[in-house]
mmCIF file of C-alpha atoms and ligand atoms in Angstrom:
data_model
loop_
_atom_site.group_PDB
_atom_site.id
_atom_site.type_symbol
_atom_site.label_atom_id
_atom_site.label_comp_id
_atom_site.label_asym_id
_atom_site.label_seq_id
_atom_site.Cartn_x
_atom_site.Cartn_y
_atom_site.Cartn_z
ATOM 1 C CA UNK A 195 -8.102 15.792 17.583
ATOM 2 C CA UNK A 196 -7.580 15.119 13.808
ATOM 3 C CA UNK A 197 -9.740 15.513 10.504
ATOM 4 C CA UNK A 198 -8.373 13.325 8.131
ATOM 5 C CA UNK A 199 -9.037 12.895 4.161
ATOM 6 C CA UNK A 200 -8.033 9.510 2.761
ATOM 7 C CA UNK A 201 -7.913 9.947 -0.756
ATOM 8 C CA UNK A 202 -8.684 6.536 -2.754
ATOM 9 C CA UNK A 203 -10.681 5.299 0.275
ATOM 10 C CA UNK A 204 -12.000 2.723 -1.594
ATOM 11 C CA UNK A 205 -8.812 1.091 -2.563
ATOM 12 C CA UNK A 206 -7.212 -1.743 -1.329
ATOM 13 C CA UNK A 207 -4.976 -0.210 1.317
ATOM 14 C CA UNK A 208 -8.004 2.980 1.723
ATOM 15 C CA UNK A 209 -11.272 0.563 2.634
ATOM 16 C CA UNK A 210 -9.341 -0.877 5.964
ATOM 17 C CA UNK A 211 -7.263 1.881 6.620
ATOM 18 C CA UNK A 212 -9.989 4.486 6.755
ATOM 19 C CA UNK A 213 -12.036 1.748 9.074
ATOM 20 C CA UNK A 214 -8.571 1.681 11.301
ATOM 21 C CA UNK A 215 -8.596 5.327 11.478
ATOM 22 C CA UNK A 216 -11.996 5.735 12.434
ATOM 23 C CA UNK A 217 -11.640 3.591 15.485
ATOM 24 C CA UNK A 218 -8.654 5.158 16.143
ATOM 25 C CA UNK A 219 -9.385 8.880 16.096
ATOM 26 C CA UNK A 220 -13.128 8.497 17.398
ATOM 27 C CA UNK A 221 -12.719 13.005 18.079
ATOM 28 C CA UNK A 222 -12.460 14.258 14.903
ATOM 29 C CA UNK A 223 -13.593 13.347 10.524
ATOM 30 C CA UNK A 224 -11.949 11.284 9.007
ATOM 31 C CA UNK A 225 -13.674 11.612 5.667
ATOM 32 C CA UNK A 226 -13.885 8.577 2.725
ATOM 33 C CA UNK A 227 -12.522 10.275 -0.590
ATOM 34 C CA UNK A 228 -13.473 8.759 -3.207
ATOM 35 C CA UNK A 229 -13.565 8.538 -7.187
ATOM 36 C CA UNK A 230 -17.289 8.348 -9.371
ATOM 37 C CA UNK A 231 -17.524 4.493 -9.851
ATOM 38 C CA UNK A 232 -15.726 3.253 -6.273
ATOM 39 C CA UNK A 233 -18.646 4.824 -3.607
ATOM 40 C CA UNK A 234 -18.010 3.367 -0.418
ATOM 41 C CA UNK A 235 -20.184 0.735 0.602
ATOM 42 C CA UNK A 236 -21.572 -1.233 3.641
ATOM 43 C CA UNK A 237 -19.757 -0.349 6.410
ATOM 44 C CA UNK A 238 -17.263 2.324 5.289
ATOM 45 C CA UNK A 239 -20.064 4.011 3.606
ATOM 46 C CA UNK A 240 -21.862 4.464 7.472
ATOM 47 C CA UNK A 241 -19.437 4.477 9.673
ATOM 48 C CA UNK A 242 -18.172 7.812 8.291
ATOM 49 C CA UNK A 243 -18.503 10.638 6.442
ATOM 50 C CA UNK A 244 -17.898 10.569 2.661
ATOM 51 C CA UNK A 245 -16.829 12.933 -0.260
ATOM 52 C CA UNK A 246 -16.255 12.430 -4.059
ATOM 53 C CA UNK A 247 -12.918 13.280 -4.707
ATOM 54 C CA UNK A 248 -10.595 12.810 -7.781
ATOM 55 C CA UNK A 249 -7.168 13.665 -6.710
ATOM 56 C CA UNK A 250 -6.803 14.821 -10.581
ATOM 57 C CA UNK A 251 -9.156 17.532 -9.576
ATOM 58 C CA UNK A 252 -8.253 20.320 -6.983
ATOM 59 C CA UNK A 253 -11.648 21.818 -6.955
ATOM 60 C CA UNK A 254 -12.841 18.656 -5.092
ATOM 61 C CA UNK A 255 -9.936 18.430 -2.772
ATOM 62 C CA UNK A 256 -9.850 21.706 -1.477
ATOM 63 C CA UNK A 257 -13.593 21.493 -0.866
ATOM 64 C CA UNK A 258 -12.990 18.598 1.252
ATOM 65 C CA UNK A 259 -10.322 20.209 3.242
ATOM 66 C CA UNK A 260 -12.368 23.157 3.839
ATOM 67 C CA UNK A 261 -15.783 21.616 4.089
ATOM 68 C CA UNK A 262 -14.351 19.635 7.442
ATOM 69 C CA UNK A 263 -11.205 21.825 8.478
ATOM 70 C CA UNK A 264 -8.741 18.771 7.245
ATOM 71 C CA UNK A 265 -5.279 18.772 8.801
ATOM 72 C CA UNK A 266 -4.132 15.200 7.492
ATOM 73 C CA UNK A 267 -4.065 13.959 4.430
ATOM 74 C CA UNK A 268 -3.611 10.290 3.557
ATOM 75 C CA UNK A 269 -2.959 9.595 -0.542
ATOM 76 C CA UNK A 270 -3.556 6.904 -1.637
ATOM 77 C CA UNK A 271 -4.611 7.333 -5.312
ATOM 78 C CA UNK A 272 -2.240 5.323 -7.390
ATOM 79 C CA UNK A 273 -2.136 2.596 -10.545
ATOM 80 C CA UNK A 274 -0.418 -0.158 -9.342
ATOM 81 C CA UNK A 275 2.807 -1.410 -11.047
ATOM 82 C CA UNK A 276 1.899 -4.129 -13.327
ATOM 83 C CA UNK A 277 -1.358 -1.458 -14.541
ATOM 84 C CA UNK A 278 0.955 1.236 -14.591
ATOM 85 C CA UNK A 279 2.670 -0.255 -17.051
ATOM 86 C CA UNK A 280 -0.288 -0.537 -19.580
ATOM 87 C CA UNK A 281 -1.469 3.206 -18.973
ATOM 88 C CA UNK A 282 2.019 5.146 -18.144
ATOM 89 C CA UNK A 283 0.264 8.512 -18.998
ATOM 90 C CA UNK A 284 -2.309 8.333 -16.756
ATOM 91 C CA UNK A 285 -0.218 6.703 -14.331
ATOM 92 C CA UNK A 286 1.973 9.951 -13.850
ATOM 93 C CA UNK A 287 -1.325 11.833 -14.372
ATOM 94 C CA UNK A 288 -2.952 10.275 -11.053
ATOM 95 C CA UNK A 289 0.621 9.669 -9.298
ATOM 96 C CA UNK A 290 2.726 12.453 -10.008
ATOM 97 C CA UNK A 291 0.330 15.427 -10.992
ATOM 98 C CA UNK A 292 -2.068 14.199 -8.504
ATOM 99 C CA UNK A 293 0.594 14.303 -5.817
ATOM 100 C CA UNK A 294 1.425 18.058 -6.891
ATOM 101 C CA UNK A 295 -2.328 19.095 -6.275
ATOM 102 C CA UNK A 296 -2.254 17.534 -2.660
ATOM 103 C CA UNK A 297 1.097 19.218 -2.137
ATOM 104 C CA UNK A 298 0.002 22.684 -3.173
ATOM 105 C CA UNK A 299 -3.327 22.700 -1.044
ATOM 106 C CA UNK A 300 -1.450 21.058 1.921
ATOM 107 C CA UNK A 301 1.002 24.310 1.628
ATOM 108 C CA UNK A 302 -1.911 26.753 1.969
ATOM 109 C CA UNK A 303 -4.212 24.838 4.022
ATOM 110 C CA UNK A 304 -1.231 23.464 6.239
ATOM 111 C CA UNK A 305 -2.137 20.044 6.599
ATOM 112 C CA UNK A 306 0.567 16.942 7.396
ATOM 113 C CA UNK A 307 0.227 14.882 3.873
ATOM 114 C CA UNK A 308 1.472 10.778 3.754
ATOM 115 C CA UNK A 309 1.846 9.261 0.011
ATOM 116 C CA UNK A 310 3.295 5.393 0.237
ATOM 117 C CA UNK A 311 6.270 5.004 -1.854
ATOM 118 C CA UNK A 312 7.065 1.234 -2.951
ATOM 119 C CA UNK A 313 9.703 -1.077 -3.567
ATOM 120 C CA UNK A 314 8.846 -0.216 -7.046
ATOM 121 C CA UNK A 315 11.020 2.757 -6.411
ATOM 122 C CA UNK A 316 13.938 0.896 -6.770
ATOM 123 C CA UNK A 317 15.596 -0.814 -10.002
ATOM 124 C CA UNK A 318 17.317 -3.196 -10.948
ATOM 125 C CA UNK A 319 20.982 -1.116 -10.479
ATOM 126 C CA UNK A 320 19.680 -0.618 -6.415
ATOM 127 C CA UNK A 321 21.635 -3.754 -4.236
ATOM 128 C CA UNK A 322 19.262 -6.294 -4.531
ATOM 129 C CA UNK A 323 19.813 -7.812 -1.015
ATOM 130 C CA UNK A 324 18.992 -5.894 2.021
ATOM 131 C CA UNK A 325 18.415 -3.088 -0.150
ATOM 132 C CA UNK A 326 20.226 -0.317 2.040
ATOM 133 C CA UNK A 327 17.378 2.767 3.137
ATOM 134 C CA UNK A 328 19.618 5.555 0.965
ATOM 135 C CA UNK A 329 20.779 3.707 -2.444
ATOM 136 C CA UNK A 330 20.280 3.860 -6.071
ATOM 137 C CA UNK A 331 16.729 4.323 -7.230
ATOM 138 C CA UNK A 332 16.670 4.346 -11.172
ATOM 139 C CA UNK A 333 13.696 2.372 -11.426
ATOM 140 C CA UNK A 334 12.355 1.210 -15.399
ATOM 141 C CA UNK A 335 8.901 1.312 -14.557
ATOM 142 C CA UNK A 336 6.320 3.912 -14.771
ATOM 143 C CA UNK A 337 5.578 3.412 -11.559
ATOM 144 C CA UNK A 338 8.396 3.082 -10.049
ATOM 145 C CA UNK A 339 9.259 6.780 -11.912
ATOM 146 C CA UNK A 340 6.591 8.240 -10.365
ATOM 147 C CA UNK A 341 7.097 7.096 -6.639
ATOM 148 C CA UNK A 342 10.779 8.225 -7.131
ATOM 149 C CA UNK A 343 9.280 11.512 -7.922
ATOM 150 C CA UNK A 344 6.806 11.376 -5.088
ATOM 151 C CA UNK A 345 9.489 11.246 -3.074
ATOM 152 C CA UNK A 346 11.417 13.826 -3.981
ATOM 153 C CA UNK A 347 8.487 16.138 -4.133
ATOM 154 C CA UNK A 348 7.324 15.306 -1.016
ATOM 155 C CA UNK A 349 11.098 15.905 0.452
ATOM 156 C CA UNK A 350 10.836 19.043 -1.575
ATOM 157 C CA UNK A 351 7.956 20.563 -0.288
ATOM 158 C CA UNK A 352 8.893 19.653 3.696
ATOM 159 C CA UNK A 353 11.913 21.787 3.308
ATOM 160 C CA UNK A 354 10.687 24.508 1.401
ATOM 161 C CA UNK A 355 7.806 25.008 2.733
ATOM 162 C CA UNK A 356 7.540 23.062 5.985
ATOM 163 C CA UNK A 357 4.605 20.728 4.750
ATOM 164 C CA UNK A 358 4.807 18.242 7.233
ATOM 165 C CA UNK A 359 5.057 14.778 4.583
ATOM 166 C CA UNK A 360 5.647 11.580 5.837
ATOM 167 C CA UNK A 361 6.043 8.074 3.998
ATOM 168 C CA UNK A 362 6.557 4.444 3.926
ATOM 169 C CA UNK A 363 8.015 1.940 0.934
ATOM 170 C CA UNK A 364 5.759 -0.412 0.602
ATOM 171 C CA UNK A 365 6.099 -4.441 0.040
ATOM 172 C CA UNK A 366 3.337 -5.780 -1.606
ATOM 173 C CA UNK A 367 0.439 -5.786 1.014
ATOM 174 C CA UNK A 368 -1.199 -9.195 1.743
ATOM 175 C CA UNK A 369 -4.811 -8.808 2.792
ATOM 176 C CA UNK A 370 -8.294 -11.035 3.063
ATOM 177 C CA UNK A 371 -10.559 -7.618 2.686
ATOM 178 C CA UNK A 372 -10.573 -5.769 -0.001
ATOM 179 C CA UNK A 373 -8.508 -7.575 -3.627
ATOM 180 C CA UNK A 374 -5.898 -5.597 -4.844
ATOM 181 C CA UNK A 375 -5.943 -4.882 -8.636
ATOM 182 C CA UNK A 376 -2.976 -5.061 -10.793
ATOM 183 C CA UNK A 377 0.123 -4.918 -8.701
ATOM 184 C CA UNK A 378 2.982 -7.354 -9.364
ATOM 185 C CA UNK A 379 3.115 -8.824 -5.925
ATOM 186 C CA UNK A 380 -0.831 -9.303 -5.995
ATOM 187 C CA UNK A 381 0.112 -13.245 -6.704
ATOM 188 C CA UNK A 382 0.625 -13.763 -3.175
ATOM 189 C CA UNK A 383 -2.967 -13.064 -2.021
ATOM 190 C CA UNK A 384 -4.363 -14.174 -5.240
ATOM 191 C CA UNK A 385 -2.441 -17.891 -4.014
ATOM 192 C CA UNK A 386 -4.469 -17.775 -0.762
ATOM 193 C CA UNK A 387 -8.114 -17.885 -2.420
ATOM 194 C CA UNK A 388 -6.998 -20.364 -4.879
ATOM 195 C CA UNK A 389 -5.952 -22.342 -1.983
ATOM 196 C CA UNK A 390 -9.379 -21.948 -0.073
ATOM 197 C CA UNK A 391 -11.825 -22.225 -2.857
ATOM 198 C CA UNK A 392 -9.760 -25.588 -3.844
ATOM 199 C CA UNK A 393 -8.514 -24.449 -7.392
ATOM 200 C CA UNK A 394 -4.864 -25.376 -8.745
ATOM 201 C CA UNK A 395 -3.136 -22.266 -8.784
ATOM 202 C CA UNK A 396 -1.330 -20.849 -11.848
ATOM 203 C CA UNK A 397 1.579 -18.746 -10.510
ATOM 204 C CA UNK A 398 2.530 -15.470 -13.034
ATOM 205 C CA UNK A 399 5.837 -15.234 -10.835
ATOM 206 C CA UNK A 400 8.544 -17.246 -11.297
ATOM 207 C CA UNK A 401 10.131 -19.466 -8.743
ATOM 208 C CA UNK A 402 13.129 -18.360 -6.632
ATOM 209 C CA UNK A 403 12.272 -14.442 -7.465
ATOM 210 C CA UNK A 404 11.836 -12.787 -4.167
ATOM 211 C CA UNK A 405 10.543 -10.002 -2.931
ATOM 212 C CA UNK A 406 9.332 -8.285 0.209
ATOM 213 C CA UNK A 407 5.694 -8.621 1.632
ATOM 214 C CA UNK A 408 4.051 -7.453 4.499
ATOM 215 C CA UNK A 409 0.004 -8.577 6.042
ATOM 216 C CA UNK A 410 -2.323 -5.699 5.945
ATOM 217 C CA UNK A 411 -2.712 -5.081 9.603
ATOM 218 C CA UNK A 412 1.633 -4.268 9.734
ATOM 219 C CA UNK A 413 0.875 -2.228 6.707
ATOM 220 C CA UNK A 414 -2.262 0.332 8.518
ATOM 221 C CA UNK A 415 -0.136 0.206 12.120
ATOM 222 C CA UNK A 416 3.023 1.523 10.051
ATOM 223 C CA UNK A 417 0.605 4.126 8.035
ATOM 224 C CA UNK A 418 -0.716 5.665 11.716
ATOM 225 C CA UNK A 419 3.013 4.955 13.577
ATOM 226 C CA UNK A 420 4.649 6.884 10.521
ATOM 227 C CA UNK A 421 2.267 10.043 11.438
ATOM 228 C CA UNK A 422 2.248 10.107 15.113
ATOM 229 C CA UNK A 423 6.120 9.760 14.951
ATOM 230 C CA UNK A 424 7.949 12.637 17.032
ATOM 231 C CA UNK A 425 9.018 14.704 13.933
ATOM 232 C CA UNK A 426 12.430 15.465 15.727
ATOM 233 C CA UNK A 427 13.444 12.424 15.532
ATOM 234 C CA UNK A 428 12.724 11.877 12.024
ATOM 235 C CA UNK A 429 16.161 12.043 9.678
ATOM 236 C CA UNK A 430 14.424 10.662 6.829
ATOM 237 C CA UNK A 431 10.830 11.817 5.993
ATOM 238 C CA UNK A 432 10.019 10.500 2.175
ATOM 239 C CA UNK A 433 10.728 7.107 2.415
ATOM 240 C CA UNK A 434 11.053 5.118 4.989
ATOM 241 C CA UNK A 435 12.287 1.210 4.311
ATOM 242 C CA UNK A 436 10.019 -1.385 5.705
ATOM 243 C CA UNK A 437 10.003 -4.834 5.985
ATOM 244 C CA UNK A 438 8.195 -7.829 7.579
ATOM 245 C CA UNK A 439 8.962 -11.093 5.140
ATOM 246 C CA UNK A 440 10.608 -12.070 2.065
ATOM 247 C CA UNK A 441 9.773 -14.705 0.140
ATOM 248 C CA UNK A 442 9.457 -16.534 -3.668
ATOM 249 C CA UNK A 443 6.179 -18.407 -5.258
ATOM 250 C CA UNK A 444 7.637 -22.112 -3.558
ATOM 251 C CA UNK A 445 8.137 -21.187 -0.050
ATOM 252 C CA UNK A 446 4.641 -19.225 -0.080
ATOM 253 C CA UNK A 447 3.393 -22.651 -1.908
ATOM 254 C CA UNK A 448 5.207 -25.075 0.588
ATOM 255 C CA UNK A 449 3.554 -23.039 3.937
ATOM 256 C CA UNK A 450 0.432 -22.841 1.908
ATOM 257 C CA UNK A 451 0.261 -26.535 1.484
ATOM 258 C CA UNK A 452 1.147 -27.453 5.410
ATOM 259 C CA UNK A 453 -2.330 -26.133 6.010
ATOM 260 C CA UNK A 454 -4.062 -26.995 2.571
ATOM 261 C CA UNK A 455 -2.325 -30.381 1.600
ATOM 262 C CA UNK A 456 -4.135 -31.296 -1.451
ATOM 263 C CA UNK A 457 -3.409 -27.730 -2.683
ATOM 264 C CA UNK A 458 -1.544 -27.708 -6.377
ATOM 265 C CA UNK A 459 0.522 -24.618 -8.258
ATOM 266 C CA UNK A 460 1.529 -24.935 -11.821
ATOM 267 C CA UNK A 461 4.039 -21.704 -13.337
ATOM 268 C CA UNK A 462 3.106 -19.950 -15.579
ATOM 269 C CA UNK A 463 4.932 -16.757 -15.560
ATOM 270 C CA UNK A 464 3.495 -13.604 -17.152
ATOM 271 C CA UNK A 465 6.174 -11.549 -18.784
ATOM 272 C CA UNK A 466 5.790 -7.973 -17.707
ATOM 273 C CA UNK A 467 5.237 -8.890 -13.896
ATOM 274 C CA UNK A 468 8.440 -11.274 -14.028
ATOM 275 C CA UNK A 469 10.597 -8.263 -15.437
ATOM 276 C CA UNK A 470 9.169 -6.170 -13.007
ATOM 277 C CA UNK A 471 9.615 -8.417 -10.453
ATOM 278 C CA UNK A 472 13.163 -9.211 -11.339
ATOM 279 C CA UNK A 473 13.844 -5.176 -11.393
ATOM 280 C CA UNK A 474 13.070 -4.859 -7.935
ATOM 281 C CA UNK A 475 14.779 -5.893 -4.503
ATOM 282 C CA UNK A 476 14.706 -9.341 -2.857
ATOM 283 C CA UNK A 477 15.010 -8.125 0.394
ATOM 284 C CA UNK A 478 14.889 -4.518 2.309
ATOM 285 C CA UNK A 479 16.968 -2.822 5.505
ATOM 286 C CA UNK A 480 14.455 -1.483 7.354
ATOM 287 C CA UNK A 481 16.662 -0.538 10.088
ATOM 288 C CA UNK A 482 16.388 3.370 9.768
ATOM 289 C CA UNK A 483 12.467 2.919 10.340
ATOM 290 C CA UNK A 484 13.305 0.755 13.517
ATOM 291 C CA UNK A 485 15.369 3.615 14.747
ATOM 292 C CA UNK A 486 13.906 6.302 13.579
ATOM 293 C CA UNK A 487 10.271 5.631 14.877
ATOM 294 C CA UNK A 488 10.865 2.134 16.405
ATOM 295 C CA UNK A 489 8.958 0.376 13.422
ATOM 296 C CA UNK A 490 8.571 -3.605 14.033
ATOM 297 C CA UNK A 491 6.609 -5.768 11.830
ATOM 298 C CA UNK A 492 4.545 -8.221 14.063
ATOM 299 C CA UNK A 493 3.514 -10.934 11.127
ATOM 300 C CA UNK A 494 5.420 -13.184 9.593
ATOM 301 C CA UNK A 495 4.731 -15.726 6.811
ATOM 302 C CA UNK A 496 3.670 -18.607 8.950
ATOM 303 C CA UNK A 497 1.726 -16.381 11.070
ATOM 304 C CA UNK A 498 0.070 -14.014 8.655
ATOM 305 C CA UNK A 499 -0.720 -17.913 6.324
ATOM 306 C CA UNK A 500 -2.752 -19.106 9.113
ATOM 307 C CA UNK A 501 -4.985 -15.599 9.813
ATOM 308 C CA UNK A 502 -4.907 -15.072 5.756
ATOM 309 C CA UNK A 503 -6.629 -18.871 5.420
ATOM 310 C CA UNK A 504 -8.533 -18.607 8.997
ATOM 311 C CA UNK A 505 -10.050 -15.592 7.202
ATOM 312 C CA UNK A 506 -11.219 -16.218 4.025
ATOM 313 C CA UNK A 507 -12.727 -19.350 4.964
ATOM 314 C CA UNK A 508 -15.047 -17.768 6.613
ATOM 315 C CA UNK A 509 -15.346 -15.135 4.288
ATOM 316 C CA UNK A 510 -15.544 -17.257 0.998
ATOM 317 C CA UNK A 511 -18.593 -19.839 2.846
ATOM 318 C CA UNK A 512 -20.550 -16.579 3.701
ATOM 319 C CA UNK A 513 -20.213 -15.114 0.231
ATOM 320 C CA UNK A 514 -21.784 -18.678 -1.107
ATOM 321 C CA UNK A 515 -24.389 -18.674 1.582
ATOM 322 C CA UNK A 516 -25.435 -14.520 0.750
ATOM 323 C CA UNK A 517 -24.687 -14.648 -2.669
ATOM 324 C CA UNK A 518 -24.343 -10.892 -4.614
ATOM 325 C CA UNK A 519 -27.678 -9.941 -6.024
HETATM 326 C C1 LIG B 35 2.654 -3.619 -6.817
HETATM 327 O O1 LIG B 35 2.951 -4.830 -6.922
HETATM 328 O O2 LIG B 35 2.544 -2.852 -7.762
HETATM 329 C C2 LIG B 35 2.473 -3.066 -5.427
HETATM 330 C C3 LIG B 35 3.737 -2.550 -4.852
HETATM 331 C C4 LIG B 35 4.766 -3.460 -4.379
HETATM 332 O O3 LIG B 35 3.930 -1.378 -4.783
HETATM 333 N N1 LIG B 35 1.899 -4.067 -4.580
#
């Protein structure tokens, strides 16, 4: 049995992957944590229990822990890249100083604590191609800093004090559910609904920049799979490479358009998200996850394009039949 805290439930990654865990650990809590302004709705609001908490504030995080005997935690709480950017001070507030209040109660409440790192933890002196699991990680973002520094923390506190951490470096996540919200990858879902809802799409990424993406469902099975891995076996702890698919704005297009044929892109780049694009890897080596936990990505970009348009087909016609009151 497990009690589990996802903190930033209502995120992007947090609204399916506290759903996933709830079906998956049916025995124990796992409790929605979430921040004033982003209450859980629908069904993550009933199939659960829920509890306000603002990783910035260790009052509400140790309540939690205490209030249902917590023994995982999963973080979530971050500014995304291209956000980060904008608001670097609160940025390190939420992702570094944030990360040091889950660290601290983990220690005295001893619970197992997983923060994603990114490909945003790499810059642009790591090997581009491939991008090797142990490498150079000088990143020039803000958010890239404070993922490096996640990760070191997070290291830190395993061998010092035997907090059992565990993490993943995540592509950008490609997902029908919840929208994602200032990340520099967040073109490639953003493509999809302009695809469906028959709009020309105006790409902020330039073409032939790639970088690594993975569909949602890889992304929650490598969250659990990274937690339930036999901890003697783990060399690495904070992070783990993974990878599913690499691609740039005209092969996403092209596939786009086998399904969609009347579908039409236009460039026109934004400037921060292309230089933090072109900072980070085209490509990762995810072969330490493979061996380390036997990690294997099941989508790729043909297969995830089809569920992605299957998907919010349905999704966009029932949000014009039920419109939002
Ligand atoms: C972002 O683009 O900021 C994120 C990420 C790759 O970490 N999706």
């Amino acid at each position: 049995m497990k009690n589990i805290l996802i903190i930033g439930a209502t995120g992007q990654i947090g609204s399916e992957l506290t759903m996933k865990l709830r079906k998956e650990y049916t025995q124990g809590d796992v409790v929605a944590g979430y921040i004033k302004g982003a209450e859980p709705k629908g069904e993550l609001l009933e199939s659960g229990p829920s509890e306000e908490v603002d990783i910035t504030n260790t009052f509400q995080i140790v309540q939690a822990v205490e209030k249902y005997n917590i023994d995982t935690i999963y973080n979530l709480a971050a500014l995304l890249s291209a956000v980060a950017e904008t608001k670097p001070q609160l940025a390190w507030h939420i992702g570094v100083g944030g990360l040091y209040n889950v660290l601290e109660i983990a220690r005295e409440k001893k619970c197992a604590v997983f923060t994603p790192s990114s490909i945003g933890s790499f810059g642009p002196s790591t090997p581009h191609l491939n991008t090797p699991q142990d490498t150079v990680q000088r990143p020039t973002t803000m958010y890239g800093v404070t993922k490096v520094t996640g990760e070191l923390l997070s290291d830190y506190y395993a061998k010092r004090f035997g907090v059992d951490t565990r993490s993943v470096r995540f592509p950008g996540i490609i997902s029908y559910v919840a929208p994602p919200g200032g990340g520099t990858t967040d073109y490639a879902v953003d493509i999809y609904y302009s695809a469906v809802k028959g709009e020309k799409f105006y790409c902020p990424i330039k073409a032939g920049t790639f970088m690594d993406m993975m569909y949602m469902p890889d992304a929650l099975r490598a969250s659990i799979e990274i937690m339930e891995a036999d901890p003697s076996k783990l060399v690495h702890r904070n992070s783990f490479n993974i990878s599913a698919m690499s691609f740039d704005p005209e092969m996403i297009y092209s596939i786009i358009k086998k399904f969609v044929p009347e579908f039409e892109m236009e460039y026109k780049v934004d400037p921060l998200r292309q230089a933090i694009a072109d900072s980070w890897p085209d490509s990762l080596d995810d072969s330490c996850a493979r061996e380390e936990w036997g990690w294997k990505a099941k989508y790729d970009l043909d297969f995830m394009t089809k569920d992605m348009l299957a998907h919010l087909k349905v999704k966009l016609a029932n949000e014009i039949e039920t419109p939002a009151i």
